[in-house]
Coordinates of C-alpha atoms and ligand atoms in Angstrom, one line a residue:
M23 CA -21.2 -17.5 37.9
N24 CA -24.6 -18.5 39.3
R25 CA -27.6 -19.2 37.1
R26 CA -29.0 -15.7 37.4
E27 CA -25.7 -14.1 36.5
F28 CA -25.3 -16.6 33.6
I29 CA -28.7 -15.6 32.2
A30 CA -28.0 -11.9 32.6
A31 CA -24.6 -12.4 30.9
S32 CA -26.2 -14.3 28.0
A33 CA -28.9 -11.7 27.5
A34 CA -26.2 -9.0 27.5
A35 CA -24.2 -11.0 24.9
L36 CA -27.3 -11.1 22.7
T37 CA -27.4 -7.4 22.5
L38 CA -23.8 -7.4 21.5
P39 CA -24.0 -9.6 18.4
T40 CA -20.3 -9.0 17.5
V41 CA -18.9 -10.7 20.6
G42 CA -17.0 -13.8 19.8
L43 CA -16.7 -13.2 16.1
S44 CA -13.3 -12.8 14.5
V45 CA -12.1 -9.3 13.7
E46 CA -12.4 -10.3 10.1
A47 CA -16.1 -11.2 10.4
R48 CA -16.9 -8.2 12.5
N49 CA -15.4 -5.6 10.3
I50 CA -17.7 -3.5 8.2
F51 CA -15.1 -2.8 5.5
R52 CA -13.8 -5.2 2.8
E53 CA -10.5 -3.4 2.8
R54 CA -8.9 -2.1 6.0
G55 CA -5.4 -1.3 7.1
Y56 CA -2.9 1.5 7.2
Y57 CA -1.0 3.9 5.0
L58 CA 2.6 3.6 6.0
C59 CA 5.6 5.7 4.9
F60 CA 8.2 2.9 4.3
M61 CA 10.4 5.5 2.4
R62 CA 10.6 7.8 5.4
M63 CA 11.6 5.2 7.9
P64 CA 15.2 4.5 7.0
T65 CA 16.1 3.0 10.4
F66 CA 13.6 0.2 10.2
G67 CA 14.8 -3.2 9.1
L68 CA 13.0 -6.4 8.3
D69 CA 12.5 -7.3 12.0
G70 CA 10.9 -4.1 12.9
W71 CA 8.6 -4.3 9.9
R72 CA 7.6 -7.8 10.6
E73 CA 6.4 -6.7 14.0
I74 CA 4.5 -3.8 12.5
L75 CA 2.7 -6.2 10.1
D76 CA 2.0 -8.7 12.9
G77 CA 0.4 -5.9 14.8
A78 CA -1.6 -4.7 11.8
A79 CA -2.9 -8.3 11.3
A80 CA -4.0 -8.4 14.9
D81 CA -5.9 -5.2 14.3
G82 CA -7.8 -6.9 11.5
A83 CA -5.9 -5.2 8.7
N84 CA -5.8 -7.0 5.4
T85 CA -4.3 -4.2 3.3
I86 CA -1.2 -2.1 3.7
I87 CA -0.1 0.8 1.6
L88 CA 3.7 0.6 1.6
W89 CA 4.9 3.8 0.2
A90 CA 8.1 2.5 -1.5
G91 CA 9.1 5.2 -4.0
G92 CA 12.6 6.4 -3.4
A93 CA 13.3 3.6 -0.9
F94 CA 14.6 0.8 -3.2
R95 CA 17.9 0.5 -4.9
S96 CA 16.8 1.2 -8.5
K97 CA 19.3 0.0 -11.0
K98 CA 17.8 2.0 -13.8
F99 CA 17.7 5.3 -11.9
P100 CA 20.2 5.3 -9.0
I101 CA 19.6 9.0 -8.6
T102 CA 16.2 8.2 -7.0
W103 CA 17.8 6.7 -3.8
Q104 CA 21.0 8.8 -3.3
W105 CA 19.0 10.8 -0.7
A106 CA 18.3 7.5 1.1
K107 CA 21.6 5.7 1.1
D108 CA 21.1 5.0 4.8
H109 CA 17.7 3.4 4.3
E110 CA 17.7 -0.2 5.5
N111 CA 15.9 -1.3 2.4
V112 CA 18.3 0.5 0.1
K113 CA 21.2 -1.2 1.9
A114 CA 19.7 -4.7 2.1
D115 CA 16.7 -5.0 -0.1
F116 CA 14.3 -6.9 2.1
G117 CA 11.0 -5.7 0.5
R118 CA 10.3 -9.1 -1.0
E119 CA 10.7 -10.9 2.3
L120 CA 8.5 -8.2 3.9
I121 CA 5.7 -8.8 1.3
A122 CA 6.0 -12.6 1.8
H123 CA 5.6 -12.0 5.6
A124 CA 2.5 -9.8 5.0
H125 CA 1.0 -12.5 2.9
R126 CA 1.5 -15.1 5.6
R127 CA -0.5 -12.7 7.9
G128 CA -3.3 -12.3 5.3
I129 CA -2.3 -8.8 4.4
K130 CA -2.1 -7.5 0.8
V131 CA 0.7 -5.0 0.1
L132 CA 0.3 -2.1 -2.4
L133 CA 3.4 -0.3 -3.5
G134 CA 2.9 3.4 -3.1
F135 CA 4.5 6.3 -5.1
T136 CA 3.6 9.6 -6.6
P137 CA 3.5 10.1 -10.3
F138 CA 5.9 13.0 -11.3
G139 CA 6.5 14.0 -7.7
Y140 CA 7.5 13.3 -4.1
D141 CA 10.1 10.8 -2.7
G142 CA 12.5 9.3 -5.2
V143 CA 10.8 10.6 -8.3
N144 CA 11.5 14.2 -7.4
Q145 CA 15.3 13.5 -7.6
Y146 CA 15.3 12.9 -11.3
P147 CA 15.6 16.7 -12.1
L148 CA 19.0 16.6 -10.4
E149 CA 20.1 14.8 -13.7
H150 CA 17.4 16.4 -15.9
P151 CA 16.7 19.9 -14.7
E152 CA 14.8 20.6 -17.9
L153 CA 12.0 18.3 -16.7
K154 CA 11.1 20.5 -13.7
A155 CA 7.5 21.5 -13.5
T156 CA 6.6 25.1 -14.0
G157 CA 5.1 27.2 -11.2
K158 CA 2.3 29.7 -11.4
D159 CA 4.8 32.5 -12.0
G160 CA 6.1 30.7 -15.2
K161 CA 9.4 29.8 -13.6
P162 CA 10.6 26.3 -12.7
V163 CA 9.0 25.1 -9.4
N164 CA 10.9 25.5 -6.2
E165 CA 12.3 22.6 -4.3
F166 CA 9.9 20.9 -1.9
G167 CA 9.7 17.8 0.1
I168 CA 9.1 15.9 3.3
G169 CA 12.4 14.1 4.0
C170 CA 13.2 13.8 0.3
W171 CA 13.5 17.3 -1.2
G172 CA 13.3 17.8 -4.9
W173 CA 11.2 19.0 -7.8
N174 CA 8.0 17.7 -9.3
L175 CA 8.2 16.9 -13.0
C176 CA 6.2 18.3 -15.9
P177 CA 4.1 15.3 -17.1
A178 CA 3.7 16.7 -20.6
K179 CA 7.4 16.0 -21.4
T180 CA 8.1 12.7 -23.1
E181 CA 11.1 12.0 -21.0
S182 CA 9.1 12.5 -17.7
Q183 CA 6.6 9.9 -19.0
R184 CA 9.3 7.5 -20.0
F185 CA 11.0 7.9 -16.6
M186 CA 7.8 7.4 -14.7
R187 CA 6.8 4.3 -16.7
E188 CA 10.3 2.7 -16.3
Y189 CA 10.7 3.5 -12.7
A190 CA 7.2 2.2 -11.7
R191 CA 7.8 -0.9 -13.9
E192 CA 11.1 -1.6 -12.3
M193 CA 9.7 -1.3 -8.8
T194 CA 6.7 -3.5 -9.6
F195 CA 7.9 -6.2 -11.9
E196 CA 11.6 -6.5 -11.1
F197 CA 11.9 -5.6 -7.4
Y198 CA 8.6 -6.5 -5.9
P199 CA 6.6 -8.8 -8.2
E200 CA 4.8 -10.4 -5.3
A201 CA 3.1 -7.2 -4.4
D202 CA -0.6 -7.1 -4.8
G203 CA -0.8 -3.9 -6.7
L204 CA -0.1 -0.2 -6.8
F205 CA -1.1 2.9 -4.8
I206 CA -0.7 5.8 -7.2
E207 CA -0.8 8.8 -5.0
S208 CA -1.4 12.0 -7.0
S209 CA 0.6 14.9 -5.6
D210 CA -1.4 17.0 -3.1
Y211 CA 0.7 20.2 -3.3
A212 CA 1.4 21.2 -6.9
I213 CA 0.7 20.8 -10.5
C214 CA 2.6 22.0 -13.6
H215 CA 1.5 25.4 -15.0
C216 CA 3.5 25.2 -18.3
A217 CA 1.8 25.9 -21.6
E218 CA 1.1 22.3 -22.2
C219 CA -0.2 21.5 -18.7
G220 CA -2.2 24.0 -16.8
P221 CA -5.8 22.9 -17.1
K222 CA -4.6 19.8 -18.9
F223 CA -2.2 18.7 -16.2
F224 CA -4.2 15.7 -15.1
D225 CA -4.7 14.5 -18.6
H226 CA -0.9 14.2 -18.9
E227 CA -0.7 12.5 -15.5
F228 CA -3.5 10.3 -16.5
A229 CA -1.6 9.1 -19.6
F230 CA 0.9 7.5 -17.2
V231 CA -1.7 6.2 -14.8
R232 CA -3.6 4.5 -17.6
A233 CA -0.5 3.0 -19.2
I234 CA 0.9 1.6 -16.0
S235 CA -2.5 0.3 -14.8
D236 CA -2.9 -1.6 -18.1
E237 CA 0.6 -3.2 -17.7
V238 CA -0.1 -4.2 -14.2
W239 CA -3.4 -5.8 -15.1
V240 CA -1.8 -7.8 -17.9
W241 CA 0.7 -9.0 -15.4
K242 CA -1.8 -9.7 -12.7
P243 CA -5.4 -9.3 -13.8
D244 CA -6.6 -9.2 -10.2
A245 CA -4.1 -6.6 -9.0
T246 CA -5.5 -3.7 -7.0
V247 CA -4.6 -0.3 -8.6
V248 CA -5.6 2.6 -6.4
V249 CA -5.9 6.0 -8.0
Y250 CA -7.2 9.5 -7.2
P251 CA -10.4 10.8 -8.6
H252 CA -8.7 13.8 -10.3
Y253 CA -8.7 12.2 -13.7
F254 CA -12.4 11.6 -14.0
S255 CA -14.6 14.1 -12.3
G256 CA -13.8 17.5 -13.7
A257 CA -14.0 18.8 -10.2
K258 CA -12.2 21.9 -8.9
L259 CA -9.3 20.9 -6.7
R260 CA -7.6 22.9 -4.0
F261 CA -4.1 21.8 -2.9
S262 CA -1.7 23.3 -0.4
F263 CA 0.1 25.5 -2.9
T264 CA -2.3 25.8 -5.9
E265 CA -5.7 25.1 -7.4
A266 CA -6.3 22.8 -10.3
T267 CA -9.1 21.3 -12.4
A268 CA -9.6 17.6 -12.6
S269 CA -9.9 16.1 -16.0
K270 CA -12.7 14.0 -17.5
Q271 CA -11.2 10.8 -18.7
P272 CA -13.2 7.6 -19.0
F273 CA -13.2 5.6 -15.8
D274 CA -12.2 1.9 -15.8
P275 CA -14.2 0.0 -13.2
R276 CA -11.1 -2.1 -12.3
W277 CA -9.7 0.9 -10.5
T278 CA -10.0 1.4 -6.8
L279 CA -10.4 5.0 -5.8
I280 CA -9.0 6.8 -2.8
F281 CA -10.5 10.0 -1.2
T282 CA -8.9 12.3 1.3
P283 CA -10.1 15.3 3.4
H284 CA -7.3 17.6 2.0
S285 CA -7.1 16.8 -1.7
A286 CA -9.9 14.6 -3.0
A287 CA -13.5 15.0 -2.0
L288 CA -15.9 12.0 -2.0
E289 CA -17.7 11.5 -5.3
P290 CA -20.6 9.1 -5.1
A291 CA -21.1 8.7 -8.8
L292 CA -17.5 7.5 -9.2
I293 CA -17.7 5.3 -6.1
A294 CA -20.7 3.5 -7.5
K295 CA -18.7 2.5 -10.6
A296 CA -15.4 1.5 -9.0
R297 CA -14.2 -1.9 -7.9
G298 CA -13.4 -0.3 -4.5
A299 CA -13.3 3.1 -2.9
W300 CA -11.3 4.0 0.2
W301 CA -11.4 6.9 2.6
W302 CA -8.2 8.1 4.1
N303 CA -7.5 10.6 6.9
E304 CA -4.7 11.2 9.3
A305 CA -6.5 10.5 12.5
P306 CA -4.6 7.4 13.7
C307 CA -1.1 9.0 13.4
R308 CA -2.5 12.1 15.2
F309 CA -3.8 10.0 18.1
D310 CA -7.3 11.3 17.3
V311 CA -9.9 8.7 18.3
A312 CA -12.8 11.0 17.6
N313 CA -11.6 11.4 14.0
I314 CA -11.0 7.7 13.6
R315 CA -14.7 7.3 14.4
A316 CA -15.6 10.2 12.1
G317 CA -13.5 8.7 9.3
V318 CA -15.1 5.3 9.7
K319 CA -18.6 6.8 9.6
K320 CA -17.7 9.0 6.6
A321 CA -16.4 5.9 4.7
R322 CA -19.4 3.8 5.6
D323 CA -22.0 6.6 4.7
A324 CA -20.3 7.2 1.4
K325 CA -20.5 3.4 0.6
C326 CA -16.7 3.1 0.6
S327 CA -15.4 -0.4 0.7
G328 CA -12.4 0.6 2.8
Y329 CA -11.0 2.9 5.3
V330 CA -7.2 3.0 5.0
P331 CA -6.0 5.9 7.1
S332 CA -2.4 7.1 7.9
L333 CA -0.5 5.5 10.7
E334 CA 2.7 7.0 9.3
C335 CA 5.8 8.0 11.3
Y336 CA 9.2 9.1 10.2
S337 CA 12.8 8.4 11.2
Y338 CA 14.8 10.3 8.5
V339 CA 17.1 13.2 9.1
P340 CA 15.7 16.4 7.6
V341 CA 18.1 18.3 5.4
K342 CA 15.9 21.4 5.1
T343 CA 13.5 23.3 7.2
E344 CA 10.2 21.5 7.1
F345 CA 6.9 23.0 8.4
G346 CA 8.7 26.1 9.7
E347 CA 11.0 24.4 12.2
P348 CA 14.7 25.1 11.5
W349 CA 15.8 23.5 14.8
L350 CA 14.8 20.0 13.5
V351 CA 17.2 20.2 10.5
G352 CA 20.0 17.6 10.9
K353 CA 18.2 15.8 13.8
R354 CA 16.8 12.4 13.2
Q355 CA 13.0 12.3 13.2
I356 CA 11.6 10.3 16.2
P357 CA 8.7 8.1 15.3
F358 CA 5.6 9.7 17.0
G359 CA 7.9 11.6 19.3
F360 CA 8.7 8.4 21.3
G361 CA 12.2 9.4 22.2
W362 CA 12.7 6.5 24.6
L363 CA 12.8 4.0 21.7
K364 CA 16.0 2.7 20.1
D365 CA 16.4 3.5 16.4
G366 CA 14.4 1.1 14.3
A367 CA 12.4 -0.3 17.2
N368 CA 8.7 -0.9 16.5
P369 CA 6.7 2.1 17.8
H370 CA 3.3 0.4 17.1
R371 CA 3.8 -1.7 20.3
E372 CA 4.0 1.3 22.5
L373 CA 0.9 2.1 24.6
P374 CA -0.4 5.1 22.7
V375 CA -0.2 3.5 19.3
R376 CA -1.5 0.2 20.6
A377 CA -4.5 2.0 22.0
I378 CA -5.1 3.8 18.7
R379 CA -4.9 0.5 16.8
L380 CA -7.4 -0.9 19.2
A381 CA -9.7 2.0 18.6
Y382 CA -9.3 1.5 14.8
R383 CA -10.1 -2.2 15.3
E384 CA -13.2 -1.6 17.4
L385 CA -14.5 1.4 15.4
T386 CA -14.1 -0.3 12.0
A387 CA -16.2 -3.1 13.4
N388 CA -18.8 -0.8 14.9
P389 CA -18.6 3.0 14.2
D390 CA -21.6 3.5 16.5
L391 CA -20.0 1.9 19.5
P392 CA -20.7 4.3 22.3
D393 CA -17.7 6.1 23.7
A394 CA -18.3 4.5 27.1
E395 CA -18.0 1.0 25.6
L396 CA -15.0 1.9 23.6
R397 CA -13.3 3.1 26.7
T398 CA -14.3 -0.1 28.5
E399 CA -12.7 -2.1 25.6
L400 CA -9.5 0.0 25.8
G401 CA -9.5 -0.3 29.6
R402 CA -9.9 -4.0 29.6
E403 CA -7.4 -4.8 26.9
L404 CA -4.7 -2.4 28.0
F405 CA -5.0 -2.4 31.8
G406 CA -6.6 -5.7 32.5
A407 CA -9.8 -6.8 34.2
D408 CA -9.3 -4.4 37.1
W409 CA -8.9 -1.4 34.8
Q410 CA -10.0 2.0 36.1
P411 CA -11.6 4.9 34.2
A412 CA -8.8 7.1 35.4
Q413 CA -6.3 5.0 33.5
V414 CA -8.2 5.6 30.3
D415 CA -8.4 9.3 31.1
D416 CA -4.6 9.4 31.5
L417 CA -4.2 7.5 28.2
F418 CA -6.3 10.2 26.4
E419 CA -4.2 12.9 28.1
L420 CA -1.1 11.3 26.6
F421 CA -2.8 11.3 23.2
R422 CA -3.3 15.1 23.6
V423 CA 0.3 15.6 24.7
F424 CA 1.8 13.7 21.8
N425 CA -0.4 15.6 19.3
T426 CA 0.1 19.1 20.6
D427 CA 1.7 21.3 17.9
R428 CA 2.3 18.1 15.8
D429 CA 2.8 18.3 12.1
W430 CA 4.0 15.7 9.7
S431 CA 7.6 16.0 10.6
V432 CA 7.2 17.9 13.8
P433 CA 6.9 16.1 17.2
G434 CA 4.5 17.0 20.0
A435 CA 5.9 20.0 21.9
L436 CA 6.3 18.3 25.3
T437 CA 8.4 15.5 23.8
T438 CA 11.1 17.9 22.6
P439 CA 12.1 20.7 24.9
G440 CA 14.9 21.8 22.5
L441 CA 12.3 22.6 19.9
V442 CA 10.2 24.6 22.4
R443 CA 13.4 26.5 23.4
N444 CA 14.1 27.3 19.8
R445 CA 10.5 28.5 19.3
S446 CA 10.9 30.7 22.4
E447 CA 14.2 32.1 21.0
R448 CA 12.4 32.9 17.8
G449 CA 9.6 34.7 19.6
K450 CA 7.2 31.9 18.7
L451 CA 6.1 30.8 22.2
D452 CA 3.4 33.1 23.4
P453 CA 2.1 33.2 27.0
K454 CA -0.9 31.1 26.0
K455 CA 1.3 28.4 24.6
R456 CA 3.6 28.5 27.6
A457 CA 0.6 28.1 29.9
Q458 CA -0.8 25.2 27.9
L459 CA 2.6 23.4 28.0
R460 CA 3.0 24.1 31.7
E461 CA -0.4 22.6 32.3
Q462 CA 0.5 19.6 30.3
L463 CA 3.8 19.1 32.2
D464 CA 1.9 19.3 35.5
R465 CA -0.5 16.7 34.2
V466 CA 2.2 14.3 33.0
R467 CA 4.0 14.6 36.3
A468 CA 0.7 13.8 38.0
I469 CA 0.2 10.8 35.7
A470 CA 3.7 9.5 36.5
A471 CA 3.1 9.9 40.2
R472 CA -0.4 8.2 40.0
H473 CA 0.9 5.1 38.3
R474 CA 4.3 4.8 40.2
D475 CA 3.1 1.5 41.8
A476 CA 1.1 0.2 38.9
T477 CA 1.0 -3.6 38.5
S478 CA -0.7 -4.1 35.2
D479 CA 1.4 -3.8 32.0
G480 CA -0.6 -0.9 30.7
G481 CA -0.4 0.9 34.1
K482 CA 3.4 0.4 34.1
E483 CA 3.6 1.8 30.6
L484 CA 1.5 4.9 31.6
H485 CA 4.0 5.5 34.4
R486 CA 7.1 4.9 32.2
I487 CA 5.9 7.2 29.4
A488 CA 4.7 10.0 31.7
Q489 CA 7.9 9.8 33.7
W490 CA 10.0 10.0 30.4
L491 CA 8.1 13.1 29.4
A492 CA 8.5 14.6 32.9
D493 CA 12.2 13.8 32.8
Q494 CA 12.8 15.8 29.6
W495 CA 11.8 18.9 31.5
T496 CA 14.8 19.6 33.7
P497 CA 14.4 22.7 35.8
E498 CA 16.3 24.7 33.2
N499 CA 13.9 23.5 30.4
A500 CA 10.8 23.9 32.6
A501 CA 11.8 27.6 33.2
L502 CA 11.0 28.1 29.5
L503 CA 7.4 27.6 30.3
N504 CA 7.3 30.2 33.0
A505 CA 5.5 33.4 32.1
P506 CA 8.0 35.8 30.5
Ligands
ZN12 ZN1 4.0 20.9 -17.8

């Protein structure tokens, strides 16, 4: 570098005040990290999890929501894990070692579960059917789940409260006492409509939340306890299956709040009182860079102290039709649709997730980073100093492919021709969809060809992944995409 270049480079560096600072110092949030579905990843053992945490630490994460309900070998309530006997943590309880590893990486771990519902908890009615919540029609609720199918409980019943307290206590104080707190995820799909619940549903749920929070703070006064705003605001809530009214309980400023796009709107008055407030969305696990940026901005503008979005993926075997896809029943879920990975191998290391993690790292440092600079950053880190804009374009094309027709337990269409065939057989593959997938297949074939002789690691990965996608579409499969 000559003197003129040196001065130019120094001047450029001055306009980029974040250069050279650690991820920690650059980040605009006090709490940052990911929401991860430990319970729905039965094939992942300690080694895979260690790698995932190492990656998160490299992204500047200091907080992980480890959704643990249903995925530990409860002694008091063995019914909660019968659905998950093949879960590595149920087989060889490694949660404590995992938390110790997180601490070595500067990451706090919050144990996630849902009061009166979802994984683990929703199995209790198998032994106590009388505790099932009541639906709008006055009858016991139907079975529901993602991976773990069961029934949410009526929180007005004494036995439901006792069960929740003891289950949460056992997880927190006996199994994972080194955890840094709790993530109490209020159910986002249903409430109980019995005579005692209805408009008072969240008062009953709150009784548990208040009690377990107090116990946790006696045990560890500095513990983080994350709760939903439903207990405090009196707001109208709209969930997937129902509507509900939030209650108006007194707010304890030791709580950290979490807000989501689908079940908990931001509430500035509450945020101002809370120890912390987090925004969540699903952008990272949907490979959606624009919405990572939008999420960061939303969190910043609402004065949230954290942005802890979902990077969840699943590896369980569905026992029922989920999200309208019967073909997936009995077939192991494939994390992010990355069908080339061995069971339990870390998917966060694969190019698309690595890129999303980089986007998270950069945008939580600077949500106003222009797109062109973000692309430069991605290009340089993933494809090396000689990166080409076309490589980043191809990367974004893979994002679109992996997210097409995605749902929580439904992989991107192009990753799974069998699923597309089944949709076709059920009359659910219209000409427009065929054309879209045909176009995607053409593009991934072109990407595979374009990077055949790649020399950078990122370029080789582009080739490998695009080639894998192309290879799924044998002539017989590809014929599915022809116009009928
Ligand atoms: Zn009830």
